[in-house]
Structures are given as structure tokens and as C-alpha cells.
Amino acid sequence: MKIIDKYILKRYLVTFSVMLIMFIPIGITIDVSEKVNKMIEKKIPLKDILIYYGDFTIYFANLLFPIFLFLSIIWFTSKLANNTEIIAILSSGISFTRFLRPFIYGAIIVSIFSLIMGFFLVPKASKGFNDFRYQNLKGNTQTRETSDIFRQIKKEGNIEENIYVSNFNYLSQTGFNFTYELLKDNKLIEKVNANRIRYDEVKKTYVLYNYNKRIVGIDNDQLIKSEKITINYNFEPDDLTPVVYVAETMTIGQLNRFINKERARGNANINTYLVVFYKKFSLPVSAFILTIIAVAVSSMKRRGGMGVNLAIGIIIAFVFIFFDKVFGTLAEKSSIPAFIAVWLPNFVFGILAYYLLRNAKR
């Protein structure tokens, strides 16, 4: 059986790799066709473009990882079934569970690769991917220029601090329409407004332009104005960026520390970070579930051939992606616990995998 194990494992990994190699260039081609005019117009250096598409490759592969894996297994398992290789293997006295073993080995290898990618490579690629789009491809509605941030940065006892900023550019460390509020017992104590805010990376301070500060008094308010002023604030530039973008650009250790910091602050958007955190672990687990479903669906020789199996596989894959996106969004926008929202699709499809596997054994 070791020869068959090696044969199936090799086909598993090779087909998955070929699927990536086939579809990633298609994604790059579509992206280039959409953005080539802006790249030429802004005279972006070839080196920067190549680095961008290196990041794009990692980002794109991670984003569509479940679909690539599922379709690759459907493809080569259907070929085994159509060539009656599976019938020959099972007729020799080998159980379906034993036949499934090399597929599980393949899922382990792919899961480890996915973990490493999600923990270390994808965050860096995500940052480069989004930074390039913001710096060179303005006008894309998915970049940070359209994002307004309102965030609670501190809540200790009856003291609360909130900030607001619009159109924050992470590359130039500059934002507009900045507001800082200090509250005590839910009453405004101090409010700062500035047309523009810039972070000085050398001095670790913030420079505010057209600065207006209002200190609320019992009888009269005190107003302080300045064209330009330097202030130390107890927040970082990451606090001025959209929550999902920040979470996607952090390694697993950085994200864990960031979540703990935001939880201590009492951040109401903590679920957004937790969704990204839990998905780094749930995605590799989905490799096992999708592998079992794919083998169970495609191991039978059907009258319509591989086309039927591929059609079934595409439907299941897109339903899985749909569930994953919907529950992730619900966790970010509602009170559903992030852990449940992220892992529920795996749980539901895990039950489906068990059901299909039992029928396949028969």
C-alpha cells in the first residue's frame, strides 16, 4: 500500500500546485488589465510593480486557498474513479478509510503550509499589497482613503478617551479632520480639533495643524488655538487605520498582543480583530474537511464523468466560502461571538463531511 500512498499523495500535492500555478497568472492578468493605465500614467518603477505582484500572488493564493484545494482534489480523484483505479484499490481488500489515509497526509502538509503562510507571510504580503494600491492606485474604493475611524483608545474607571480621523494615509502618516475627546462620567471635559494630523516617527509625537482645544469649565470654557503644535498622545498610528487592515498586516504574535491591548482599552470593535485571528487557525482545519468532502463526492464513477463531480465541487466550495464570509461579517457587525462565527462553517461542513464519508464507505 505504500506505493499507492505515495502515488496518491504525489497526485494530491502536484494537482494542488498546478491549480495554483494555473489560476494565479489569470488573477494577475485580470489585475494588470484593470490597473495598467494608472501604472503607466504614474510611471511606477518596474521593481515596485514586481514586488506588488509578488505580494498579490501570496494574498490571492491565501484568499482562494479553499477553492483551489477543493477543486484540485475533485479533479484528480475523479480521474482515479473514471480510470477505475479506485475500484481496483477497494476490490483488493483495502478499506475506504485506509484509502483515505494519503489524502489526510496531503491535508496535513497543506495545513502546515497554510499556517506558516497565515502567521508570517500573508500579513507582510497584505501590507505591501494594500500600501501599493493606496499609494499608486487611488480611486479604488477598497483602499484606506475612504475610511473614517472613530475609536475608543482608553477607558479606565470613569475616564474615557476617544479619537476620530478621516482619510488617514499610513504611508505619509498623515490624516485629516482629527478630533480628540476626553470624558469623565460621560461628560465632555476636553475636546481637540485639527484640520490635519501627522505622526513624527523620529520624535514619536504628533503634529497638529489648525489646532483648536476646548476645555469645558463650570461657568466658562477655555479655548486654545494654534496654527501648528506638537503633542504626545497615548495612541499609535495603527490606531488611526481601519481595524481589518491593521489586523491583516500583523503576524500572529503581533496580532495577539494587539488584541490584548484593545481588549484592555474596552474597544467595542474587538470582534473584527478576533475574526482575523481565529481565521488563521480555522483555514488550515478546513483543509481536512474539504479534503474528506472532495474525496467522498468524487470517488464514485458517475454517468456524467468528471464534469458532474466538478459541478458539485464548485457548488459546495462556493457555499463554503459564502458561509465563511457571511458569518465573519455577522461577527464584525453584531454581537455574535467571533469564535462561533469563524468556526461554525467548519462545524457545519464537518457534519456534511462525516455524512458523505459514511455513504462513500457503503
C-alpha positions as a Markdown table, in Angstrom:
| # | Residue | x | y | z |
|---|---|---|---|---|
| 1 | Met | 0.0 | 0.0 | 0.0 |
| 2 | Lys | 3.0 | 2.3 | 0.4 |
| 3 | Ile | 3.4 | 2.6 | -3.3 |
| 4 | Ile | -0.3 | 3.6 | -3.7 |
| 5 | Asp | 0.1 | 6.0 | -0.8 |
| 6 | Lys | 3.0 | 7.8 | -2.5 |
| 7 | Tyr | 1.2 | 7.8 | -5.8 |
| 8 | Ile | -2.0 | 9.4 | -4.3 |
| 9 | Leu | 0.0 | 11.8 | -2.1 |
| 10 | Lys | 2.1 | 12.9 | -5.1 |
| 11 | Arg | -1.0 | 13.5 | -7.2 |
| 12 | Tyr | -2.7 | 15.4 | -4.3 |
| 13 | Leu | 0.2 | 17.8 | -4.0 |
| 14 | Val | 1.1 | 18.1 | -7.7 |
| 15 | Thr | -2.5 | 18.8 | -8.7 |
| 16 | Phe | -3.0 | 21.4 | -6.0 |
| 17 | Ser | 0.3 | 23.1 | -7.0 |
| 18 | Val | -0.7 | 23.1 | -10.7 |
| 19 | Met | -4.1 | 24.5 | -9.8 |
| 20 | Leu | -2.3 | 27.5 | -8.1 |
| 21 | Ile | 0.1 | 27.9 | -10.9 |
| 22 | Met | -2.8 | 27.9 | -13.4 |
| 23 | Phe | -5.1 | 30.3 | -11.7 |
| 24 | Ile | -2.7 | 32.9 | -10.1 |
| 25 | Pro | -1.5 | 34.1 | -13.5 |
| 26 | Ile | -5.1 | 34.5 | -14.5 |
| 27 | Gly | -5.7 | 36.7 | -11.5 |
| 28 | Ile | -2.5 | 38.7 | -12.2 |
| 29 | Thr | -3.6 | 39.2 | -15.8 |
| 30 | Ile | -7.0 | 40.5 | -14.8 |
| 31 | Asp | -5.4 | 42.8 | -12.2 |
| 32 | Val | -2.9 | 44.1 | -14.8 |
| 33 | Ser | -5.6 | 44.8 | -17.4 |
| 34 | Glu | -7.5 | 46.9 | -14.8 |
| 35 | Lys | -4.6 | 48.9 | -13.5 |
| 36 | Val | -2.1 | 49.1 | -16.3 |
| 37 | Asn | -3.3 | 52.6 | -17.4 |
| 38 | Lys | -2.8 | 54.0 | -13.9 |
| 39 | Met | 0.6 | 52.3 | -13.6 |
| 40 | Ile | 1.8 | 53.9 | -16.9 |
| 41 | Glu | 0.2 | 57.3 | -16.0 |
| 42 | Lys | 2.1 | 57.4 | -12.7 |
| 43 | Lys | 5.3 | 55.9 | -14.1 |
| 44 | Ile | 5.6 | 53.3 | -11.4 |
| 45 | Pro | 9.0 | 51.7 | -11.4 |
| 46 | Leu | 9.1 | 48.1 | -12.7 |
| 47 | Lys | 10.7 | 46.9 | -9.5 |
| 48 | Asp | 7.8 | 48.2 | -7.4 |
| 49 | Ile | 5.3 | 46.6 | -9.8 |
| 50 | Leu | 7.1 | 43.2 | -9.5 |
| 51 | Ile | 7.1 | 43.5 | -5.7 |
| 52 | Tyr | 3.4 | 44.3 | -5.7 |
| 53 | Tyr | 2.6 | 41.2 | -7.8 |
| 54 | Gly | 4.7 | 39.1 | -5.6 |
| 55 | Asp | 2.6 | 40.3 | -2.6 |
| 56 | Phe | -0.5 | 39.9 | -4.8 |
| 57 | Thr | 0.4 | 36.2 | -5.5 |
| 58 | Ile | 0.6 | 35.4 | -1.8 |
| 59 | Tyr | -2.6 | 37.4 | -1.0 |
| 60 | Phe | -4.6 | 35.9 | -3.8 |
| 61 | Ala | -3.5 | 32.3 | -3.1 |
| 62 | Asn | -4.4 | 32.6 | 0.6 |
| 63 | Leu | -7.8 | 34.2 | -0.2 |
| 64 | Leu | -8.9 | 31.4 | -2.6 |
| 65 | Phe | -7.0 | 28.6 | -0.9 |
| 66 | Pro | -10.1 | 26.6 | 0.0 |
| 67 | Ile | -11.4 | 26.7 | -3.6 |
| 68 | Phe | -8.1 | 25.8 | -5.1 |
| 69 | Leu | -7.7 | 22.8 | -2.8 |
| 70 | Phe | -11.2 | 21.5 | -3.1 |
| 71 | Leu | -11.2 | 21.7 | -6.9 |
| 72 | Ser | -7.8 | 20.1 | -7.3 |
| 73 | Ile | -8.9 | 17.1 | -5.1 |
| 74 | Ile | -12.2 | 16.8 | -7.0 |
| 75 | Trp | -10.2 | 16.8 | -10.3 |
| 76 | Phe | -7.6 | 14.1 | -9.7 |
| 77 | Thr | -9.9 | 11.9 | -7.6 |
| 78 | Ser | -12.5 | 11.9 | -10.4 |
| 79 | Lys | -9.8 | 10.9 | -12.8 |
| 80 | Leu | -8.9 | 8.0 | -10.5 |
| 81 | Ala | -12.6 | 7.0 | -10.4 |
| 82 | Asn | -13.1 | 7.3 | -14.2 |
| 83 | Asn | -10.0 | 5.1 | -14.7 |
| 84 | Thr | -11.5 | 2.5 | -12.3 |
| 85 | Glu | -8.3 | 2.9 | -10.2 |
| 86 | Ile | -10.4 | 3.4 | -7.0 |
| 87 | Ile | -12.5 | 0.3 | -7.7 |
| 88 | Ala | -9.3 | -1.7 | -8.2 |
| 89 | Ile | -7.8 | -0.4 | -4.9 |
| 90 | Leu | -11.0 | -1.1 | -2.9 |
| 91 | Ser | -11.5 | -4.5 | -4.6 |
| 92 | Ser | -8.1 | -5.6 | -3.3 |
| 93 | Gly | -9.5 | -5.6 | 0.2 |
| 94 | Ile | -8.4 | -2.1 | 1.3 |
| 95 | Ser | -11.0 | -0.2 | 3.2 |
| 96 | Phe | -12.2 | 3.2 | 2.2 |
| 97 | Thr | -10.8 | 4.6 | 5.4 |
| 98 | Arg | -7.3 | 3.2 | 4.6 |
| 99 | Phe | -7.7 | 4.6 | 1.0 |
| 100 | Leu | -8.3 | 8.0 | 2.6 |
| 101 | Arg | -5.0 | 8.0 | 4.5 |
| 102 | Pro | -2.7 | 9.6 | 1.9 |
| 103 | Phe | -5.3 | 12.3 | 1.4 |
| 104 | Ile | -5.1 | 13.1 | 5.1 |
| 105 | Tyr | -1.3 | 13.2 | 4.8 |
| 106 | Gly | -1.7 | 15.7 | 2.0 |
| 107 | Ala | -4.1 | 17.8 | 4.1 |
| 108 | Ile | -1.6 | 17.8 | 6.9 |
| 109 | Ile | 1.2 | 19.1 | 4.6 |
| 110 | Val | -1.1 | 21.7 | 3.1 |
| 111 | Ser | -2.4 | 22.8 | 6.5 |
| 112 | Ile | 1.1 | 23.3 | 7.9 |
| 113 | Phe | 2.0 | 25.4 | 4.8 |
| 114 | Ser | -1.2 | 27.4 | 5.3 |
| 115 | Leu | -0.4 | 28.0 | 9.0 |
| 116 | Ile | 3.1 | 29.3 | 8.1 |
| 117 | Met | 1.6 | 31.5 | 5.4 |
| 118 | Gly | -1.2 | 32.9 | 7.6 |
| 119 | Phe | 1.1 | 33.5 | 10.6 |
| 120 | Phe | 4.1 | 35.2 | 8.8 |
| 121 | Leu | 3.9 | 35.6 | 5.0 |
| 122 | Val | 0.3 | 36.7 | 4.4 |
| 123 | Pro | 0.5 | 39.7 | 6.9 |
| 124 | Lys | 3.6 | 41.1 | 5.1 |
| 125 | Ala | 2.1 | 40.5 | 1.7 |
| 126 | Ser | -1.2 | 42.1 | 2.7 |
| 127 | Lys | 0.6 | 45.2 | 3.9 |
| 128 | Gly | 2.6 | 45.5 | 0.7 |
| 129 | Phe | -0.5 | 44.8 | -1.4 |
| 130 | Asn | -2.7 | 47.4 | 0.2 |
| 131 | Asp | 0.1 | 50.0 | 0.6 |
| 132 | Phe | 0.8 | 49.8 | -3.2 |
| 133 | Arg | -2.8 | 50.2 | -4.1 |
| 134 | Tyr | -3.2 | 53.2 | -1.8 |
| 135 | Gln | 0.0 | 54.9 | -2.9 |
| 136 | Asn | -0.3 | 54.3 | -6.6 |
| 137 | Leu | -3.9 | 53.4 | -7.4 |
| 138 | Lys | -6.0 | 56.0 | -5.7 |
| 139 | Gly | -9.7 | 55.9 | -6.5 |
| 140 | Asn | -10.1 | 52.2 | -5.6 |
| 141 | Thr | -12.9 | 52.1 | -3.1 |
| 142 | Gln | -11.2 | 49.3 | -1.1 |
| 143 | Thr | -8.2 | 51.4 | -0.2 |
| 144 | Arg | -7.9 | 53.3 | 3.0 |
| 145 | Glu | -8.6 | 56.8 | 1.6 |
| 146 | Thr | -12.4 | 56.3 | 2.1 |
| 147 | Ser | -12.1 | 55.1 | 5.7 |
| 148 | Asp | -13.2 | 57.2 | 8.7 |
| 149 | Ile | -12.0 | 56.0 | 12.1 |
| 150 | Phe | -13.8 | 56.5 | 15.4 |
| 151 | Arg | -12.2 | 54.7 | 18.2 |
| 152 | Gln | -12.1 | 54.5 | 21.9 |
| 153 | Ile | -8.4 | 54.5 | 22.9 |
| 154 | Lys | -8.8 | 54.4 | 26.7 |
| 155 | Lys | -11.4 | 53.6 | 29.3 |
| 156 | Glu | -10.3 | 53.4 | 32.9 |
| 157 | Gly | -13.0 | 53.8 | 35.6 |
| 158 | Asn | -15.0 | 56.9 | 34.8 |
| 159 | Ile | -12.3 | 58.3 | 32.4 |
| 160 | Glu | -12.8 | 57.7 | 28.6 |
| 161 | Glu | -10.7 | 58.9 | 25.6 |
| 162 | Asn | -12.0 | 58.8 | 22.0 |
| 163 | Ile | -10.4 | 59.8 | 18.7 |
| 164 | Tyr | -11.7 | 60.4 | 15.2 |
| 165 | Val | -9.8 | 60.9 | 11.9 |
| 166 | Ser | -10.6 | 60.7 | 8.2 |
| 167 | Asn | -8.6 | 59.7 | 5.2 |
| 168 | Phe | -5.5 | 58.6 | 7.1 |
| 169 | Asn | -2.6 | 57.8 | 4.8 |
| 170 | Tyr | -0.4 | 55.1 | 6.5 |
| 171 | Leu | 2.5 | 55.8 | 4.2 |
| 172 | Ser | 2.8 | 59.5 | 4.8 |
| 173 | Gln | 1.5 | 59.0 | 8.4 |
| 174 | Thr | -1.0 | 61.9 | 7.8 |
| 175 | Gly | -4.7 | 62.2 | 8.5 |
| 176 | Phe | -7.4 | 64.9 | 8.3 |
| 177 | Asn | -10.3 | 66.2 | 10.4 |
| 178 | Phe | -8.8 | 64.9 | 13.6 |
| 179 | Thr | -10.8 | 65.0 | 16.8 |
| 180 | Tyr | -9.8 | 64.0 | 20.4 |
| 181 | Glu | -12.3 | 63.8 | 23.2 |
| 182 | Leu | -11.7 | 63.4 | 27.0 |
| 183 | Leu | -14.8 | 62.4 | 29.0 |
| 184 | Lys | -15.4 | 61.9 | 32.7 |
| 185 | Asp | -18.6 | 60.3 | 33.9 |
| 186 | Asn | -19.8 | 60.5 | 30.3 |
| 187 | Lys | -19.4 | 64.3 | 30.4 |
| 188 | Leu | -17.1 | 66.1 | 28.0 |
| 189 | Ile | -14.1 | 67.6 | 29.8 |
| 190 | Glu | -11.8 | 68.4 | 26.9 |
| 191 | Lys | -12.0 | 68.4 | 23.1 |
| 192 | Val | -9.4 | 68.9 | 20.4 |
| 193 | Asn | -9.9 | 69.6 | 16.7 |
| 194 | Ala | -7.3 | 69.8 | 14.0 |
| 195 | Asn | -7.6 | 70.0 | 10.2 |
| 196 | Arg | -4.6 | 67.8 | 9.8 |
| 197 | Ile | -2.5 | 65.4 | 12.0 |
| 198 | Arg | 0.9 | 64.0 | 11.1 |
| 199 | Tyr | 2.9 | 61.4 | 13.1 |
| 200 | Asp | 6.6 | 62.2 | 13.5 |
| 201 | Glu | 8.3 | 58.7 | 13.5 |
| 202 | Val | 11.6 | 60.2 | 14.8 |
| 203 | Lys | 10.3 | 62.0 | 17.8 |
| 204 | Lys | 7.3 | 59.7 | 18.3 |
| 205 | Thr | 5.0 | 62.7 | 18.6 |
| 206 | Tyr | 2.0 | 64.1 | 16.7 |
| 207 | Val | 2.0 | 67.4 | 14.8 |
| 208 | Leu | -1.4 | 69.1 | 14.6 |
| 209 | Tyr | -2.3 | 71.8 | 12.2 |
| 210 | Asn | -5.0 | 74.5 | 12.7 |
| 211 | Tyr | -5.2 | 73.3 | 16.3 |
| 212 | Asn | -8.2 | 74.1 | 18.5 |
| 213 | Lys | -8.6 | 72.9 | 22.0 |
| 214 | Arg | -11.7 | 73.5 | 24.2 |
| 215 | Ile | -11.5 | 72.9 | 27.9 |
| 216 | Val | -15.0 | 72.7 | 29.4 |
| 217 | Gly | -15.4 | 74.7 | 32.6 |
| 218 | Ile | -18.2 | 75.1 | 35.1 |
| 219 | Asp | -19.1 | 78.6 | 34.1 |
| 220 | Asn | -16.9 | 79.3 | 31.0 |
| 221 | Asp | -15.0 | 77.3 | 28.5 |
| 222 | Gln | -11.3 | 77.9 | 27.8 |
| 223 | Leu | -10.3 | 78.0 | 24.1 |
| 224 | Ile | -6.7 | 77.4 | 22.9 |
| 225 | Lys | -5.7 | 77.9 | 19.3 |
| 226 | Ser | -2.5 | 77.4 | 17.3 |
| 227 | Glu | -1.5 | 77.1 | 13.7 |
| 228 | Lys | 0.8 | 74.2 | 14.5 |
| 229 | Ile | 1.5 | 72.3 | 17.7 |
| 230 | Thr | 3.4 | 69.1 | 18.7 |
| 231 | Ile | 1.7 | 66.8 | 21.2 |
| 232 | Asn | 2.3 | 63.4 | 22.8 |
| 233 | Tyr | -0.7 | 61.2 | 22.6 |
| 234 | Asn | -1.2 | 57.8 | 24.1 |
| 235 | Phe | -2.1 | 56.1 | 20.8 |
| 236 | Glu | -0.2 | 54.8 | 17.8 |
| 237 | Pro | -0.6 | 55.3 | 14.0 |
| 238 | Asp | -2.1 | 51.8 | 13.8 |
| 239 | Asp | -5.0 | 53.1 | 15.9 |
| 240 | Leu | -5.8 | 55.5 | 13.0 |
| 241 | Thr | -6.2 | 52.8 | 10.4 |
| 242 | Pro | -9.2 | 50.7 | 9.6 |
| 243 | Val | -9.4 | 47.7 | 12.0 |
| 244 | Val | -9.4 | 44.9 | 9.4 |
| 245 | Tyr | -6.5 | 46.4 | 7.5 |
| 246 | Val | -4.5 | 46.6 | 10.7 |
| 247 | Ala | -5.3 | 43.0 | 11.8 |
| 248 | Glu | -4.4 | 41.6 | 8.3 |
| 249 | Thr | -0.9 | 43.1 | 8.3 |
| 250 | Met | 0.1 | 41.6 | 11.7 |
| 251 | Thr | 1.9 | 38.4 | 12.4 |
| 252 | Ile | 0.2 | 36.0 | 14.8 |
| 253 | Gly | 2.3 | 37.3 | 17.8 |
| 254 | Gln | 1.7 | 41.0 | 17.0 |
| 255 | Leu | -2.0 | 40.4 | 16.5 |
| 256 | Asn | -2.4 | 38.6 | 19.8 |
| 257 | Arg | -0.6 | 41.4 | 21.6 |
| 258 | Phe | -2.7 | 44.0 | 19.7 |
| 259 | Ile | -6.0 | 42.2 | 20.7 |
| 260 | Asn | -5.0 | 42.1 | 24.3 |
| 261 | Lys | -4.2 | 45.9 | 24.2 |
| 262 | Glu | -7.5 | 46.7 | 22.5 |
| 263 | Arg | -9.4 | 44.4 | 25.0 |
| 264 | Ala | -7.8 | 46.3 | 27.9 |
| 265 | Arg | -9.0 | 49.6 | 26.3 |
| 266 | Gly | -12.5 | 48.3 | 26.1 |
| 267 | Asn | -12.6 | 48.6 | 22.3 |
| 268 | Ala | -16.1 | 47.8 | 21.0 |
| 269 | Asn | -14.7 | 46.6 | 17.7 |
| 270 | Ile | -12.7 | 43.8 | 19.2 |
| 271 | Asn | -14.7 | 41.2 | 17.2 |
| 272 | Thr | -13.2 | 42.5 | 14.0 |
| 273 | Tyr | -9.6 | 41.6 | 15.2 |
| 274 | Leu | -10.8 | 38.3 | 16.6 |
| 275 | Val | -12.3 | 37.2 | 13.3 |
| 276 | Val | -8.9 | 37.7 | 11.6 |
| 277 | Phe | -7.1 | 35.9 | 14.5 |
| 278 | Tyr | -9.4 | 32.8 | 14.5 |
| 279 | Lys | -9.4 | 32.5 | 10.7 |
| 280 | Lys | -5.6 | 31.9 | 10.8 |
| 281 | Phe | -6.4 | 28.7 | 12.7 |
| 282 | Ser | -9.7 | 27.7 | 11.1 |
| 283 | Leu | -8.5 | 27.9 | 7.5 |
| 284 | Pro | -5.9 | 25.1 | 7.9 |
| 285 | Val | -8.6 | 22.9 | 9.6 |
| 286 | Ser | -10.9 | 23.5 | 6.6 |
| 287 | Ala | -8.2 | 21.7 | 4.5 |
| 288 | Phe | -9.1 | 18.4 | 6.3 |
| 289 | Ile | -12.8 | 18.9 | 6.0 |
| 290 | Leu | -12.7 | 19.9 | 2.3 |
| 291 | Thr | -10.4 | 17.0 | 1.5 |
| 292 | Ile | -12.8 | 14.5 | 3.0 |
| 293 | Ile | -15.8 | 16.0 | 1.3 |
| 294 | Ala | -14.0 | 16.2 | -2.1 |
| 295 | Val | -12.9 | 12.5 | -1.9 |
| 296 | Ala | -16.4 | 11.4 | -0.8 |
| 297 | Val | -18.1 | 13.3 | -3.6 |
| 298 | Ser | -15.7 | 12.3 | -6.4 |
| 299 | Ser | -14.6 | 8.8 | -5.6 |
| 300 | Met | -17.7 | 7.3 | -7.3 |
| 301 | Lys | -17.7 | 6.9 | -11.1 |
| 302 | Arg | -20.7 | 8.9 | -12.4 |
| 303 | Arg | -22.5 | 8.8 | -15.7 |
| 304 | Gly | -21.7 | 12.4 | -16.4 |
| 305 | Gly | -18.0 | 11.9 | -15.8 |
| 306 | Met | -15.7 | 14.5 | -14.2 |
| 307 | Gly | -18.0 | 17.3 | -15.3 |
| 308 | Val | -20.7 | 16.3 | -12.8 |
| 309 | Asn | -18.1 | 16.0 | -9.9 |
| 310 | Leu | -16.6 | 19.3 | -10.8 |
| 311 | Ala | -20.0 | 21.0 | -10.8 |
| 312 | Ile | -20.9 | 19.5 | -7.4 |
| 313 | Gly | -17.5 | 20.5 | -6.1 |
| 314 | Ile | -17.8 | 24.1 | -7.3 |
| 315 | Ile | -21.2 | 24.5 | -5.7 |
| 316 | Ile | -20.0 | 23.1 | -2.4 |
| 317 | Ala | -16.8 | 25.2 | -2.5 |
| 318 | Phe | -18.7 | 28.5 | -3.1 |
| 319 | Val | -21.3 | 27.6 | -0.5 |
| 320 | Phe | -18.5 | 27.1 | 2.0 |
| 321 | Ile | -16.9 | 30.5 | 1.0 |
| 322 | Phe | -20.4 | 32.1 | 1.3 |
| 323 | Phe | -20.9 | 30.8 | 4.8 |
| 324 | Asp | -17.4 | 31.8 | 5.8 |
| 325 | Lys | -17.8 | 35.4 | 4.6 |
| 326 | Val | -21.4 | 35.8 | 5.9 |
| 327 | Phe | -20.6 | 34.6 | 9.4 |
| 328 | Gly | -17.4 | 36.6 | 9.5 |
| 329 | Thr | -19.3 | 39.8 | 8.6 |
| 330 | Leu | -22.0 | 39.0 | 11.2 |
| 331 | Ala | -19.3 | 38.6 | 13.9 |
| 332 | Glu | -17.9 | 42.0 | 13.0 |
| 333 | Lys | -21.2 | 43.8 | 12.8 |
| 334 | Ser | -23.3 | 42.1 | 15.5 |
| 335 | Ser | -22.9 | 40.6 | 18.9 |
| 336 | Ile | -22.3 | 37.0 | 17.7 |
| 337 | Pro | -19.1 | 35.7 | 19.3 |
| 338 | Ala | -16.2 | 35.8 | 16.8 |
| 339 | Phe | -15.1 | 32.2 | 17.8 |
| 340 | Ile | -18.5 | 30.8 | 17.0 |
| 341 | Ala | -18.9 | 32.8 | 13.8 |
| 342 | Val | -15.5 | 31.7 | 12.4 |
| 343 | Trp | -15.7 | 28.0 | 13.4 |
| 344 | Leu | -19.4 | 27.5 | 12.6 |
| 345 | Pro | -18.8 | 26.9 | 8.8 |
| 346 | Asn | -16.2 | 24.3 | 9.7 |
| 347 | Phe | -18.6 | 22.6 | 12.1 |
| 348 | Val | -21.5 | 22.5 | 9.6 |
| 349 | Phe | -19.3 | 21.2 | 6.8 |
| 350 | Gly | -17.6 | 18.8 | 9.2 |
| 351 | Ile | -21.0 | 17.2 | 9.8 |
| 352 | Leu | -21.5 | 17.1 | 6.0 |
| 353 | Ala | -18.1 | 15.5 | 5.5 |
| 354 | Tyr | -19.0 | 12.8 | 8.1 |
| 355 | Tyr | -22.3 | 12.1 | 6.3 |
| 356 | Leu | -20.7 | 11.9 | 2.9 |
| 357 | Leu | -17.9 | 9.7 | 4.2 |
| 358 | Arg | -20.3 | 7.2 | 5.7 |
| 359 | Asn | -22.2 | 7.0 | 2.4 |
| 360 | Ala | -19.0 | 6.7 | 0.4 |
| 361 | Lys | -17.9 | 3.7 | 2.5 |
| 362 | Arg | -21.0 | 1.9 | 1.5 |
